[in-house]
Amino acid sequence: MATVAAKAGEAGIVGAAERLGVPLLTYAAADLAQVAVPNPSAAPLAAVGTPSVAEAAALLGAPGGELVVQKRKSAMATVAVARRRPRGRLALVGLGPGARDLMTPRAVAELRRASVVVGLDQYVDQVRDLLAPGTRVLESGLGAEEERARSAVAQARAGHAVALIGSGDAGVYAMASPALAEAGDDIDVVGVPGVTAALAAAALLGAPLGHDHVSISLSDLHTPWDVIERRVRAAAESDLVVTFYNPRSRGRDWQLPKALSILAGHRAPATPVGVVHAASRPDERAEVTTLAALDVTTVDMVTVVTVGNTASREIAGRMVTPRGYRWQS
Amino acid sequence: MATVAAKAGEAGIVGAAERLGVPLLTYAAADLAQVAVPNPSAAPLAAVGTPSVAEAAALLGAPGGELVVQKRKSAMATVAVARRRPRGRLALVGLGPGARDLMTPRAVAELRRASVVVGLDQYVDQVRDLLAPGTRVLESGLGAEEERARSAVAQARAGHAVALIGSGDAGVYAMASPALAEAGDDIDVVGVPGVTAALAAAALLGAPLGHDHVSISLSDLHTPWDVIERRVRAAAESDLVVTFYNPRSRGRDWQLPKALSILAGHRAPATPVGVVHAASRPDERAEVTTLAALDVTTVDMVTVVTVGNTASREIAGRMVTPRGYRWQS
């Protein structure tokens, strides 16, 4: 409830707020006088110094909101009602690697709750059957990342419950970071983690990520190659298991061989390498090979490549990295 | 169906195998003669050169199995039945960070399917209500990792459907690698990936893992400190976002400050640091602080600490690492 400061002690108003269990907000007449209202009047201007009390106080009490009931007068009181602008919500939802049974229930709940879903068209297709009727879908093609991020934040700012979706984990080489670079503290943000490609691939290969491991993207579209190469060298020299995201595409074909040659400078030719295409999707393929034997032409954009460290072994066709350096030595 | 090589062309046997739609296995009499059987006989020895055809062939056709019907004679034929030893199944199941709605449906299905569940007592407690009636539970306390791994593999070898469970992803600093070091190709293995702690923490912090990132365990129980320190230095020098697992415990308190000081040699004091305790559990706490301001005494064994790279920023209270080095620069 909101009114002019001069009425802050009026028994009827104070009692009503108490009975409703809501705080009583009061504003100076000079502040109320600044608010544009549909029905200004000379009477309150003369009595308390503002052309509107009810409508102006309602609007001041609901910043950014709208007047839904204009002033109504009874013998003893005048009221108006404003609706607060709902606080927007942005859920950053990781759908997992592809199979429906690797998507978390929390991700499903966020999709059902959303009034607006924003995402790459192929990920939207993956979950369309989970959306509530009437959900607005803003889908776009590859390469429109910044537009999707801005659009998701703008929809949340307008008060909607938005789900910004991505495959794997939305925070790993994905949409969460450009969206959060735009988002302020004027919206609620909820992150729903998902099974990222490195984990989905590892589960098919055996246990290659049993000890320290790094994820490196070989895409030099947004990152200079010298930054990428420095990280590959660091991984090679410090004996980290490495998972390459975006390892190879048509027209981007020399980066993976170069990265593997750096690793081969520090690891034996027999070091196990896992190659997993489209983990958990219908065209899934997983292979354990070696640094020496890997055929890079089998690798494309939906493949992840995991290179073992000096302790990794192929055991019964599976790729295994021990949990520690004294563990089972 | 299995018999002696001398009967490989007998119309009644060949026809029966065809009608049943099963292969006809045949063994040399000398091989059948090696098999210990309950009912050897002089008649087949004289006729084909082995004291048993039916029982010995049934046992040879089901290696490791057992004779469930001893030989029965009719006027025209003698039969025995052996049961193949069922092929064991070992599911390596990641339960996720703790909240039930961050456990994948595939993990739940594997728990329901299991006839034996092996795990740390606190993880077993987390899923006991999901197990089928009669499921055998082999639970143990902290520190019995190798015993759990051996026990899970032994149960699978004995023909059971075993779920070896762990929190987060079972392949990340967890039970999958010691178990697979023991497992041969005589059992089926299924990996069920899960949301690992680094991802669960990141979703609470914002999007700290938007670009290349490394997971490093600071536990020097099974790994010499010089190996760990070399990896921290490599991460520092190559500007990787770092998530520390097992960052600090009672009695193991200098490793985290040492690791942070190495990173601070390459990153500004204002570099964002995320500290997440018990992500998705009832006592969850997440905080975004900085390299300079982090209070290490707030960190314990169930906390993960994520240190940003030089491009990471705190934006509206959230920790964000850009997707690329030219992205939104």
Coordinates of C-alpha atoms in Angstrom, one line a residue, chain B residues 1-264:
Chain B
M1 CA 23.4 -77.1 -29.7
A2 CA 26.6 -79.0 -29.4
T3 CA 27.7 -82.5 -30.3
V4 CA 30.7 -84.6 -31.4
A5 CA 32.3 -83.9 -34.8
A6 CA 31.4 -87.3 -36.0
K7 CA 27.7 -86.3 -35.8
A8 CA 28.1 -83.0 -37.6
G9 CA 26.2 -84.2 -40.7
E10 CA 23.4 -86.2 -39.0
A11 CA 20.1 -85.2 -40.4
G12 CA 18.2 -85.3 -37.1
I13 CA 20.7 -83.1 -35.3
V14 CA 21.2 -80.7 -38.1
G15 CA 17.4 -80.4 -38.6
A16 CA 16.8 -79.8 -34.9
A17 CA 19.4 -77.0 -34.8
E18 CA 17.8 -75.4 -37.9
R19 CA 14.3 -75.6 -36.5
L20 CA 15.4 -74.1 -33.2
G21 CA 17.4 -71.4 -35.1
V22 CA 20.6 -72.0 -33.1
P23 CA 24.1 -72.7 -34.3
L24 CA 25.4 -76.3 -34.2
L25 CA 28.7 -76.5 -32.4
T26 CA 30.8 -79.7 -32.9
Y27 CA 33.8 -80.8 -30.9
A28 CA 36.5 -83.4 -31.6
A29 CA 36.1 -86.6 -29.6
A30 CA 39.5 -86.0 -28.0
D31 CA 38.4 -82.6 -26.7
L32 CA 35.2 -84.0 -25.3
A33 CA 37.2 -86.8 -23.6
Q34 CA 39.0 -84.1 -21.5
V35 CA 35.8 -82.9 -19.9
A36 CA 34.9 -84.1 -16.4
V37 CA 31.3 -85.2 -16.5
P38 CA 29.0 -86.8 -13.9
N39 CA 27.9 -89.8 -16.1
P40 CA 30.7 -91.2 -18.3
S41 CA 29.9 -94.3 -20.2
A42 CA 31.7 -97.1 -22.0
A43 CA 29.3 -97.1 -25.0
P44 CA 30.2 -93.8 -26.6
L45 CA 33.8 -94.5 -25.7
A46 CA 33.6 -97.6 -27.9
A47 CA 31.5 -95.9 -30.6
V48 CA 33.1 -92.4 -31.1
G49 CA 36.1 -92.3 -28.8
T50 CA 34.9 -90.3 -25.8
P51 CA 33.2 -91.4 -22.5
S52 CA 30.7 -88.6 -22.9
V53 CA 29.1 -86.8 -25.8
A54 CA 26.0 -85.0 -24.6
E55 CA 27.2 -83.8 -21.2
A56 CA 30.8 -83.0 -22.4
A57 CA 29.5 -81.1 -25.5
A58 CA 27.0 -79.1 -23.4
L59 CA 29.7 -78.1 -21.0
L60 CA 32.2 -77.2 -23.8
G61 CA 29.5 -75.1 -25.4
A62 CA 28.9 -73.0 -22.2
P63 CA 32.3 -72.1 -20.9
G64 CA 32.3 -71.4 -17.2
G65 CA 28.7 -72.5 -17.0
E66 CA 27.1 -75.4 -15.2
L67 CA 25.3 -78.6 -16.1
V68 CA 21.6 -78.2 -15.2
V69 CA 20.2 -81.4 -16.7
Q70 CA 22.3 -84.5 -16.6
K71 CA 22.2 -86.9 -19.6
R72 CA 18.8 -88.4 -20.5
K73 CA 18.4 -91.2 -23.0
S74 CA 15.5 -91.9 -25.3
A75 CA 15.3 -94.6 -28.0
M76 CA 16.8 -92.3 -30.6
A77 CA 18.8 -89.6 -28.8
T78 CA 20.8 -88.6 -25.6
V79 CA 20.7 -85.0 -24.3
A80 CA 22.1 -83.0 -21.5
V81 CA 21.6 -79.3 -20.8
A82 CA 24.2 -76.7 -19.5
R83 CA 23.4 -73.2 -18.6
R84 CA 25.8 -70.5 -19.9
R85 CA 27.3 -68.4 -17.2
P86 CA 25.6 -65.0 -17.6
R87 CA 27.8 -62.2 -18.8
G88 CA 28.4 -59.7 -16.0
R89 CA 27.7 -56.0 -16.3
L90 CA 29.4 -53.2 -14.6
A91 CA 27.8 -49.8 -14.7
L92 CA 29.9 -46.9 -13.6
V93 CA 27.3 -44.5 -12.4
G94 CA 27.8 -40.7 -11.7
L95 CA 25.0 -39.6 -9.4
G96 CA 25.7 -35.8 -10.0
P97 CA 26.4 -33.2 -7.4
G98 CA 23.7 -34.2 -4.9
A99 CA 20.3 -32.8 -5.8
R100 CA 18.0 -35.5 -7.1
D101 CA 17.0 -33.4 -10.0
L102 CA 20.6 -33.2 -11.3
M103 CA 20.8 -37.0 -11.5
T104 CA 20.2 -38.2 -15.1
P105 CA 17.4 -40.6 -15.9
R106 CA 20.0 -43.0 -17.2
A107 CA 21.7 -43.1 -13.8
V108 CA 18.3 -43.8 -12.2
A109 CA 17.6 -46.6 -14.7
E110 CA 21.0 -48.2 -14.0
L111 CA 20.4 -48.1 -10.3
R112 CA 17.0 -49.8 -10.8
R113 CA 18.5 -52.5 -13.0
A114 CA 21.4 -53.3 -10.7
S115 CA 21.3 -56.5 -8.7
V116 CA 24.4 -55.4 -6.7
V117 CA 25.2 -51.8 -5.8
V118 CA 28.8 -50.9 -4.6
G119 CA 29.7 -47.5 -3.2
L120 CA 30.7 -45.2 -0.4
D121 CA 28.1 -45.4 2.4
Q122 CA 27.1 -41.7 2.0
Y123 CA 26.4 -42.1 -1.7
V124 CA 24.4 -45.3 -1.2
D125 CA 22.3 -43.4 1.4
Q126 CA 21.6 -40.8 -1.3
V127 CA 19.9 -43.4 -3.7
R128 CA 18.7 -46.2 -1.4
D129 CA 15.1 -45.4 -2.2
L130 CA 15.7 -45.9 -6.0
L131 CA 17.0 -49.5 -5.7
A132 CA 14.8 -52.5 -6.6
P133 CA 13.7 -54.7 -3.7
G134 CA 16.3 -57.4 -3.0
T135 CA 19.2 -55.4 -4.4
R136 CA 22.4 -56.3 -2.6
V137 CA 24.3 -53.3 -1.3
L138 CA 28.0 -53.4 -0.6
E139 CA 28.8 -50.1 1.1
S140 CA 32.0 -49.0 2.7
G141 CA 33.6 -46.0 4.3
L142 CA 36.1 -43.4 3.1
G143 CA 39.5 -44.7 2.0
A144 CA 38.4 -48.2 0.8
E145 CA 38.6 -47.2 -2.8
E146 CA 40.7 -50.2 -4.1
E147 CA 38.6 -52.7 -2.2
R148 CA 35.4 -51.2 -3.7
A149 CA 36.9 -51.3 -7.2
R150 CA 38.0 -55.0 -6.8
S151 CA 34.7 -55.9 -5.2
A152 CA 32.6 -54.3 -8.0
V153 CA 34.6 -56.1 -10.7
A154 CA 34.5 -59.4 -8.9
Q155 CA 30.7 -59.2 -8.6
A156 CA 30.4 -58.4 -12.3
R157 CA 32.7 -61.4 -13.1
A158 CA 30.4 -63.6 -11.1
G159 CA 27.6 -62.6 -13.6
H160 CA 25.8 -59.9 -11.6
A161 CA 24.5 -56.6 -12.9
V162 CA 26.6 -54.2 -10.8
A163 CA 26.3 -50.5 -10.3
L164 CA 29.5 -48.8 -8.9
I165 CA 28.3 -45.4 -7.8
G166 CA 30.1 -42.1 -7.2
S167 CA 29.1 -38.5 -6.8
G168 CA 29.5 -36.1 -9.7
D169 CA 30.9 -38.1 -12.6
A170 CA 32.2 -41.5 -11.6
G171 CA 35.1 -41.1 -14.0
V172 CA 36.5 -37.8 -12.6
Y173 CA 38.9 -38.4 -9.6
A174 CA 36.6 -41.3 -8.8
M175 CA 36.0 -45.1 -8.9
A176 CA 35.8 -45.7 -12.6
S177 CA 39.5 -45.7 -13.2
P178 CA 40.6 -48.2 -10.5
A179 CA 37.7 -50.4 -11.5
L180 CA 38.6 -50.4 -15.2
A181 CA 42.2 -51.1 -14.3
E182 CA 40.9 -54.4 -12.9
A183 CA 38.2 -55.2 -15.5
G184 CA 38.9 -57.4 -18.5
D185 CA 36.9 -58.0 -21.7
D186 CA 35.0 -60.7 -19.9
I187 CA 32.4 -58.3 -18.6
D188 CA 30.3 -55.6 -20.2
V189 CA 31.0 -52.1 -19.0
V190 CA 28.6 -49.1 -19.3
G191 CA 29.6 -45.6 -18.3
V192 CA 26.9 -43.2 -17.2
P193 CA 28.3 -39.7 -17.1
G194 CA 27.2 -37.2 -14.5
V195 CA 27.4 -33.5 -13.7
T196 CA 30.8 -33.2 -12.1
A197 CA 31.5 -30.7 -9.3
A198 CA 33.3 -28.2 -11.6
L199 CA 30.1 -27.9 -13.7
A200 CA 27.7 -27.7 -10.8
A201 CA 29.8 -25.0 -9.2
A202 CA 30.2 -23.1 -12.4
A203 CA 26.4 -23.0 -12.9
L204 CA 26.0 -21.3 -9.5
L205 CA 28.8 -18.8 -10.1
G206 CA 27.7 -17.7 -13.5
A207 CA 29.8 -18.8 -16.5
P208 CA 33.4 -19.1 -15.4
L209 CA 34.1 -22.1 -17.7
G210 CA 33.2 -20.3 -20.9
H211 CA 36.6 -20.9 -22.4
D212 CA 39.6 -23.3 -21.9
H213 CA 39.7 -24.7 -18.4
V214 CA 41.6 -27.3 -16.3
S215 CA 40.6 -29.4 -13.3
I216 CA 43.5 -30.1 -10.8
S217 CA 43.2 -32.0 -7.6
L218 CA 45.2 -30.6 -4.7
S219 CA 45.2 -33.9 -2.9
D220 CA 48.8 -35.1 -2.6
L221 CA 47.8 -38.4 -1.1
H222 CA 48.3 -40.3 -4.3
T223 CA 50.1 -37.7 -6.4
P224 CA 53.5 -36.1 -5.5
W225 CA 53.3 -32.4 -4.9
D226 CA 55.8 -31.6 -7.6
V227 CA 53.5 -33.1 -10.3
I228 CA 50.6 -31.0 -8.9
E229 CA 52.7 -27.8 -8.7
R230 CA 54.0 -28.2 -12.3
R231 CA 50.3 -28.4 -13.5
V232 CA 49.3 -25.3 -11.5
R233 CA 52.3 -23.4 -13.0
A234 CA 51.4 -24.6 -16.5
A235 CA 47.8 -23.3 -16.0
A236 CA 49.1 -20.0 -14.6
E237 CA 51.5 -19.5 -17.6
S238 CA 49.0 -20.5 -20.3
D239 CA 46.1 -18.5 -18.8
L240 CA 43.7 -21.4 -18.2
V241 CA 40.7 -21.1 -15.9
V242 CA 41.4 -23.5 -13.0
T243 CA 39.1 -25.6 -10.9
F244 CA 40.6 -27.1 -7.8
Y245 CA 39.2 -30.4 -6.6
N246 CA 40.0 -31.5 -3.0
P247 CA 41.4 -28.1 -2.3
R248 CA 41.9 -28.3 1.5
S249 CA 41.2 -30.5 4.4
R250 CA 42.1 -30.7 8.1
G251 CA 45.8 -31.3 8.2
R252 CA 46.3 -30.5 4.5
D253 CA 46.2 -26.7 4.6
W254 CA 49.2 -25.2 2.7
Q255 CA 48.5 -26.6 -0.8
L256 CA 45.7 -24.2 -1.7
P257 CA 47.5 -21.0 -0.6
K258 CA 50.6 -22.2 -2.5
A259 CA 48.6 -22.9 -5.6
L260 CA 46.8 -19.5 -5.4
S261 CA 50.2 -17.7 -5.0
I262 CA 51.4 -19.3 -8.2
L263 CA 48.4 -18.2 -10.1
A264 CA 48.7 -14.7 -8.5

